[in-house]
CSV table of N, CA and C in Angstrom, one decimal:
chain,number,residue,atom,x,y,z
A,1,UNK,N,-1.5,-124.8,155.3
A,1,UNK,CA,-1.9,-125.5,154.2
A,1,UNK,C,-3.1,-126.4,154.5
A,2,UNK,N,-4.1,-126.4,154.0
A,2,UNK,CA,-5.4,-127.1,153.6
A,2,UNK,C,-5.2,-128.4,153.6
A,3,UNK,N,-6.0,-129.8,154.4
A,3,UNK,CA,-5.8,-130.4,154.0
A,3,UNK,C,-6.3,-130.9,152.7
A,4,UNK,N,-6.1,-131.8,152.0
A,4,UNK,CA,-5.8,-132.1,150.6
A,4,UNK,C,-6.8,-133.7,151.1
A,5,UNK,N,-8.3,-133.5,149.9
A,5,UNK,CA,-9.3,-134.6,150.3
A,5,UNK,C,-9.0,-135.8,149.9
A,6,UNK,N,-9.2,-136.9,150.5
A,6,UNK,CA,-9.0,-138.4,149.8
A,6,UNK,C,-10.4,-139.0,150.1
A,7,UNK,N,-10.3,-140.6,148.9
A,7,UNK,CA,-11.3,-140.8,150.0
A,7,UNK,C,-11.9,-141.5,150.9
A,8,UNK,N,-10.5,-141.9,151.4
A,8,UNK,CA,-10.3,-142.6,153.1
A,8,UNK,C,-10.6,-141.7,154.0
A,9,UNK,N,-10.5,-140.1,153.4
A,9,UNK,CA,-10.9,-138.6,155.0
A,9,UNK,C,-12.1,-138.7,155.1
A,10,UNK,N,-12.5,-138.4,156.1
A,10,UNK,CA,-14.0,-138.2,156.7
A,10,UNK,C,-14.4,-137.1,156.3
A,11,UNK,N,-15.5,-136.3,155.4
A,11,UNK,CA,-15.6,-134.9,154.6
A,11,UNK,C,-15.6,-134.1,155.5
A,12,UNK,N,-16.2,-134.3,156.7
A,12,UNK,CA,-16.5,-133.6,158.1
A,12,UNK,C,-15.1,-133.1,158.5
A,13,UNK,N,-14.0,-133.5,158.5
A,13,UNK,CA,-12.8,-132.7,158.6
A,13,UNK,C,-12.5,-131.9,158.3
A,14,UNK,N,-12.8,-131.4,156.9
A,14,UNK,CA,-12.7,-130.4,155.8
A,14,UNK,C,-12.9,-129.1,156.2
A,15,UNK,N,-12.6,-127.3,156.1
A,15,UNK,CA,-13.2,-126.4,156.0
A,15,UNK,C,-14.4,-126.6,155.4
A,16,UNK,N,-14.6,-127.0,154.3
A,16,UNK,CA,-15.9,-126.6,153.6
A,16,UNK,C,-16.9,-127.2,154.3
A,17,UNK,N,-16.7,-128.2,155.4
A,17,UNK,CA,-17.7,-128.8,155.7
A,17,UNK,C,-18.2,-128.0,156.7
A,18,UNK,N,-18.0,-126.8,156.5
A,18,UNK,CA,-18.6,-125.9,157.9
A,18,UNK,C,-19.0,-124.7,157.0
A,19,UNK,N,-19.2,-124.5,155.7
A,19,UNK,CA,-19.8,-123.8,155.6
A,19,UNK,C,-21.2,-124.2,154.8
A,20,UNK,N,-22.2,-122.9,154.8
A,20,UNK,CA,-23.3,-123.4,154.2
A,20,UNK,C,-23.6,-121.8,153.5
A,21,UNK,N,-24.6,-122.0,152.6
A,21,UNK,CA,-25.1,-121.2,151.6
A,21,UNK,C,-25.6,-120.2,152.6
A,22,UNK,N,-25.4,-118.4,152.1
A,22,UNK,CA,-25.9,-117.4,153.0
A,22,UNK,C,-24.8,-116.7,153.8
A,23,UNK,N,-23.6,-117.6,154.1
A,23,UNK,CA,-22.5,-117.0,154.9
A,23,UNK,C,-21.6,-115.8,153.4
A,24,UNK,N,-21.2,-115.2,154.2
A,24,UNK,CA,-20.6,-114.1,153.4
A,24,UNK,C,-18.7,-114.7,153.4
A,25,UNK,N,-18.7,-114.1,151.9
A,25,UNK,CA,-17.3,-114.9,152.1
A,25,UNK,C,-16.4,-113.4,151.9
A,26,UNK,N,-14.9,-113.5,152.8
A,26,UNK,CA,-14.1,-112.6,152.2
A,26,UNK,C,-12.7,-112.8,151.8
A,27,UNK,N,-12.0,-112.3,151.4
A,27,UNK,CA,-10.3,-112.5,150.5
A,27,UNK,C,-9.5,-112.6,152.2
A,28,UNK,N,-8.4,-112.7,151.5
A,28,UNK,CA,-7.2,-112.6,152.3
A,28,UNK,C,-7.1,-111.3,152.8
A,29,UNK,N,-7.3,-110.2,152.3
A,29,UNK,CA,-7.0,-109.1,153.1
A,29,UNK,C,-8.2,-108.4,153.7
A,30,UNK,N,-9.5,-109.1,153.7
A,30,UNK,CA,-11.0,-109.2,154.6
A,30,UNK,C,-11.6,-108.2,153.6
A,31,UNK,N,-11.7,-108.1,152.4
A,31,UNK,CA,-12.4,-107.1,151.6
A,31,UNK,C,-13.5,-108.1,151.1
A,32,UNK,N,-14.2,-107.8,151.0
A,32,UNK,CA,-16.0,-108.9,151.3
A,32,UNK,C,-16.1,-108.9,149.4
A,33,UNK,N,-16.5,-110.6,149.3
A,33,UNK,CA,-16.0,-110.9,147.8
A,33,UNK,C,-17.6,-110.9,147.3
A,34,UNK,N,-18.3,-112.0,148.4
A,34,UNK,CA,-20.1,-111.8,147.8
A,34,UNK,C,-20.4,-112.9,149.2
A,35,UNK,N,-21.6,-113.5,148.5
A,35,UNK,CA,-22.3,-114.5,149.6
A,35,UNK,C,-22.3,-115.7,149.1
A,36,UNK,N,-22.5,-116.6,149.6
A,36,UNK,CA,-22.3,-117.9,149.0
A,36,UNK,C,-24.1,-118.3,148.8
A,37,UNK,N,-23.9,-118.8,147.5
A,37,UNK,CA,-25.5,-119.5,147.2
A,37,UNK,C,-25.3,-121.0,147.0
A,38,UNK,N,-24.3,-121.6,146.5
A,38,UNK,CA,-24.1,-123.2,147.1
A,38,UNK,C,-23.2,-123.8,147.4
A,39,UNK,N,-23.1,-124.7,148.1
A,39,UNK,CA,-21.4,-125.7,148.5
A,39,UNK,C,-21.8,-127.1,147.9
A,40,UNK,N,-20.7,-127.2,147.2
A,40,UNK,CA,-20.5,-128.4,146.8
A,40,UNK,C,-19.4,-129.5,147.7
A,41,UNK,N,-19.7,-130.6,147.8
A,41,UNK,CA,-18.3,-130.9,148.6
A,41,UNK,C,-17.6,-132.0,148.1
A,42,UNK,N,-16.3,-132.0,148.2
A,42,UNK,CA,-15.6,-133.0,147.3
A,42,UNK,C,-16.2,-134.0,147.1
A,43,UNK,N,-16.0,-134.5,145.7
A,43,UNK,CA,-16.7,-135.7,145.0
A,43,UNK,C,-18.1,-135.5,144.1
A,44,UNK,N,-18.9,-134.4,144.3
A,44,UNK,CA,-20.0,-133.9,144.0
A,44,UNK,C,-20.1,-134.2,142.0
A,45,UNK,N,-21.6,-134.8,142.1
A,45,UNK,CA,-21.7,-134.9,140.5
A,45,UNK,C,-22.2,-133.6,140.3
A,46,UNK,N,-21.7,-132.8,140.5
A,46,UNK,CA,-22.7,-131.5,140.6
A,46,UNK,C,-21.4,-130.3,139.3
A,47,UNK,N,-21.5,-130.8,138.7
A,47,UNK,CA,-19.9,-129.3,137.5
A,47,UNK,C,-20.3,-128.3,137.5
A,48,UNK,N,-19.2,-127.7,138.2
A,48,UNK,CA,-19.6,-125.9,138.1
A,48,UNK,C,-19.5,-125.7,136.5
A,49,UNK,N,-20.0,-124.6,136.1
A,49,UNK,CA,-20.0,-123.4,134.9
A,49,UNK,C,-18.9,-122.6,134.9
A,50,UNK,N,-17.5,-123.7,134.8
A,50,UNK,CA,-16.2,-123.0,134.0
A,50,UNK,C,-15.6,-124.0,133.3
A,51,UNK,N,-14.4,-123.5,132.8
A,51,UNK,CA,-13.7,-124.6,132.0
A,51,UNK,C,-13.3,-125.8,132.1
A,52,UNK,N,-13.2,-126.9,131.6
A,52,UNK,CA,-12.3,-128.0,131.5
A,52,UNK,C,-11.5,-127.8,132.6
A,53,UNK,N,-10.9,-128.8,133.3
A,53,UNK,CA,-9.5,-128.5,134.0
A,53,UNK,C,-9.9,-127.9,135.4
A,54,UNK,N,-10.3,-127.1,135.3
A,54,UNK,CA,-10.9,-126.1,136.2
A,54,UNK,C,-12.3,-127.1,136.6
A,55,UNK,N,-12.9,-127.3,136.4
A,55,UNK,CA,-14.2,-128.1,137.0
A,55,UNK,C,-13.7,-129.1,137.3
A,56,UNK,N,-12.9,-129.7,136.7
A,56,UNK,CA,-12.6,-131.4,137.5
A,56,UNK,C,-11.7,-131.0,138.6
A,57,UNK,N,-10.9,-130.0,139.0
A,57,UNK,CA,-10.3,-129.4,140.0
A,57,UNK,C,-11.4,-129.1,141.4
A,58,UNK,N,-12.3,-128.2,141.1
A,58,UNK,CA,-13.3,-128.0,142.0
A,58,UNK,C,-14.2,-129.3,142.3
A,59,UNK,N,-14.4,-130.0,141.4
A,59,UNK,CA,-15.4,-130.9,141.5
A,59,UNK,C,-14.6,-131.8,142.5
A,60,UNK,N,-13.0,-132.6,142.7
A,60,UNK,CA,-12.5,-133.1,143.4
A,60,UNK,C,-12.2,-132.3,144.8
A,61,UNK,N,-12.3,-131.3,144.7
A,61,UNK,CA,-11.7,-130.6,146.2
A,61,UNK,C,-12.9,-129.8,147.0
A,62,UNK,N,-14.0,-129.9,146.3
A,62,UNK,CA,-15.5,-129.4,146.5
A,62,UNK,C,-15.3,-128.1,146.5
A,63,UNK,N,-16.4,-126.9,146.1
A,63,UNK,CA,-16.4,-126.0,146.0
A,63,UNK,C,-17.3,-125.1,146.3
A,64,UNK,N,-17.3,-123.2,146.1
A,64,UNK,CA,-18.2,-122.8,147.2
A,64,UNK,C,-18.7,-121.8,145.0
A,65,UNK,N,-19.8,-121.9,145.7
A,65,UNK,CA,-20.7,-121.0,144.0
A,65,UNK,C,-21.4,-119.3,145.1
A,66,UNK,N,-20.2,-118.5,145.0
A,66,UNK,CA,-20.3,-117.5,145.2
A,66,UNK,C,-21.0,-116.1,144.3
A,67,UNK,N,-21.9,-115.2,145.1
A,67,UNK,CA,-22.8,-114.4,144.3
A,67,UNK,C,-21.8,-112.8,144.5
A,68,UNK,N,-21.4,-112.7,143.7
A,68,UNK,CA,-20.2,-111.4,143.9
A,68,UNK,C,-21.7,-110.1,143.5
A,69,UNK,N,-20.8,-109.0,144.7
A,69,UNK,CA,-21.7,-107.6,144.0
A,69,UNK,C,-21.6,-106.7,143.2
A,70,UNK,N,-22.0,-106.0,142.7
A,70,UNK,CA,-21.5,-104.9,141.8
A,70,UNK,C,-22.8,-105.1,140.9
A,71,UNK,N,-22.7,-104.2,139.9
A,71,UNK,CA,-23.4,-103.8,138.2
A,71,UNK,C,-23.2,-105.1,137.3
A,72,UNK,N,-21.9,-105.2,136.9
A,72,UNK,CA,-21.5,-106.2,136.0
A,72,UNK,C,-20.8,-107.5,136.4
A,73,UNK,N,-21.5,-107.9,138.0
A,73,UNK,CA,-20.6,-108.5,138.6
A,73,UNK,C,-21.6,-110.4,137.9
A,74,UNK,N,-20.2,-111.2,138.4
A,74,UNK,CA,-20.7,-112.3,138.2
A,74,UNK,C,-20.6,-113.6,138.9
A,75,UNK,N,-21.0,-115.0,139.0
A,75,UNK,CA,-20.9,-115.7,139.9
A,75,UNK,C,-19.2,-116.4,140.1
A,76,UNK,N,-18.8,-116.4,141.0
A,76,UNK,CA,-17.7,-116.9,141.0
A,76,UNK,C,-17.4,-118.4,142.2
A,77,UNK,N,-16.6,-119.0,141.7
A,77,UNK,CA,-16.4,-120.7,142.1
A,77,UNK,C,-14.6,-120.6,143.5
A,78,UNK,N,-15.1,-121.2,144.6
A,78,UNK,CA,-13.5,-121.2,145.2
A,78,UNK,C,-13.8,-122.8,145.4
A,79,UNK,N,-12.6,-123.0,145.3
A,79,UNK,CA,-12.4,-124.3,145.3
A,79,UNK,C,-12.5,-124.8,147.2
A,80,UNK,N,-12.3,-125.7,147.5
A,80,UNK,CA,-12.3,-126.1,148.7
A,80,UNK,C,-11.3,-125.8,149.3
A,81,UNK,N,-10.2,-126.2,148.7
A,81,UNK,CA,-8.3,-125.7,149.0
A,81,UNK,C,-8.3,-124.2,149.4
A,82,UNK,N,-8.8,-123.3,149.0
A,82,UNK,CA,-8.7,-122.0,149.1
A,82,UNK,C,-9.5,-121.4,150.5
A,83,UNK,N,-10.6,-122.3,151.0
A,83,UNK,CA,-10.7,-122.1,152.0
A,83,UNK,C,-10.0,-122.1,153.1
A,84,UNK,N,-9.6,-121.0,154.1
A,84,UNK,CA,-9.2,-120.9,155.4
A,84,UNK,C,-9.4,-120.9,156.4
A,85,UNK,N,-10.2,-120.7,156.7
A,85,UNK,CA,-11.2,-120.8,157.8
A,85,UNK,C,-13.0,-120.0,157.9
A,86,UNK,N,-13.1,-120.2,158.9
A,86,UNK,CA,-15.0,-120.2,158.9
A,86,UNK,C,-15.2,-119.4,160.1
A,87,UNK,N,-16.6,-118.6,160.6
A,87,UNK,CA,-17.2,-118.2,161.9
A,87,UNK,C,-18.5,-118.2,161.3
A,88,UNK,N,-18.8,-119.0,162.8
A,88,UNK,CA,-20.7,-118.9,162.7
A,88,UNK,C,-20.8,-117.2,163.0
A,89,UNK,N,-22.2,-117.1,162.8
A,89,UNK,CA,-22.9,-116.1,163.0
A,89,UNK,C,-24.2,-115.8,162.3
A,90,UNK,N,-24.6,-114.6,162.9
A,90,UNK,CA,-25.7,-114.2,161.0
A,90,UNK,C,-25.0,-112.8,160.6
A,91,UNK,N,-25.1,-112.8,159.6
A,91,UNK,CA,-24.3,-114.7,158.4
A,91,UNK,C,-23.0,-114.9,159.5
A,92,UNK,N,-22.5,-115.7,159.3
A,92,UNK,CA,-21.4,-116.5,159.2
A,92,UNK,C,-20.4,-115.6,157.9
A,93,UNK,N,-19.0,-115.9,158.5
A,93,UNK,CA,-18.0,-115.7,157.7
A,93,UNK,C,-17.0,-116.3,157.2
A,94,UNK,N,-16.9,-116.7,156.2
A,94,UNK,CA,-15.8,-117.5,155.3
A,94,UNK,C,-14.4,-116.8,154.8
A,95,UNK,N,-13.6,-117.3,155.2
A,95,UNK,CA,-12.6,-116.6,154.8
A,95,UNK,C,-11.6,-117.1,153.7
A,96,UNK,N,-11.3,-116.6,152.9
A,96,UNK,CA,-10.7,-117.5,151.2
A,96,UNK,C,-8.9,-117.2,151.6
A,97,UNK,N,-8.1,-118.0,151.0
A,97,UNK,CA,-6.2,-117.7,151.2
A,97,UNK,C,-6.2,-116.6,150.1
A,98,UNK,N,-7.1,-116.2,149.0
A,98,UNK,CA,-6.3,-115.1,148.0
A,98,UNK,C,-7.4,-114.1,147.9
A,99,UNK,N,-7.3,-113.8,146.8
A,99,UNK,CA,-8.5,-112.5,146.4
A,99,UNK,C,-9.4,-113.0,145.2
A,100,UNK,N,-10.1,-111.7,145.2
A,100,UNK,CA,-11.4,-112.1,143.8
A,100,UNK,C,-11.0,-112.4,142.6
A,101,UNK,N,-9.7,-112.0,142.5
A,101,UNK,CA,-8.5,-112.6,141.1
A,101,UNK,C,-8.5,-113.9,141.0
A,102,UNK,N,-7.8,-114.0,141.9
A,102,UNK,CA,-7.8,-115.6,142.4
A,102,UNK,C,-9.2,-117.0,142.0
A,103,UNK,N,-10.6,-116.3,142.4
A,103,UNK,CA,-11.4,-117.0,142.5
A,103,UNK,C,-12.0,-117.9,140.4
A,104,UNK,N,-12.2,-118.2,140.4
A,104,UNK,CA,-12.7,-119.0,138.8
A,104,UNK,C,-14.5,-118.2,138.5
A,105,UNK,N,-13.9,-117.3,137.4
A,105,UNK,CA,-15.1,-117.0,137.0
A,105,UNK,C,-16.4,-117.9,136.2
A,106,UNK,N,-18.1,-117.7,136.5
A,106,UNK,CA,-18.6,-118.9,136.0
A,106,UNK,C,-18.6,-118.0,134.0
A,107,UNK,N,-18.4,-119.7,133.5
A,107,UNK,CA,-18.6,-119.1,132.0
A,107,UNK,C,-20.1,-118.3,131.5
């Protein structure tokens, strides 16, 4: 389990705080979801492009604005919580707890 941000934590504890735009992100079962083009990190005035509920969710837990591939593919949002872990590299690897189901499509 993730820890869960307050804001007595130092953001620097966080997964998210180890990743950055460019790293490739993949699901729980390592099937490659897209690349990340921005991180938000908890507290951010920054509202993703989904619904109600869902943005005040991301917006408190900080979030990753993912560029998925395909034809009719589209930008997708993981929350901070869903992050699992990270590796440097080029790119770097992010790794999410669910799948592309899982992730908040942008409206």
């Amino acid at each position: 389990m993730q820890p869960q941000f307050t804001p007595e934590m130092p953001v620097d504890a966080l997964p998210i705080a180890r990743v950055t735009t460019g790293m490739t992100v993949v699901d729980s079962l390592g099937d490659t979801v897209g690349t990340i083009t921005a991180v938000q990190m908890p507290g951010t005035d920054v509202r993703p492009d989904v619904a109600a509920g869902t943005a005040e969710h991301l917006v408190s837990t900080g979030y990753l604005r993912i560029d998925t591939a395909g034809l009719f593919a589209t930008d997708v949002y993981a929350s901070g919580d869903q992050i699992t872990g990270s590796t440097e590299g080029e790119p770097g690897v992010v790794t999410l707890s669910g799948a592309l189901d899982d992730l908040h499509r942008a409206d």
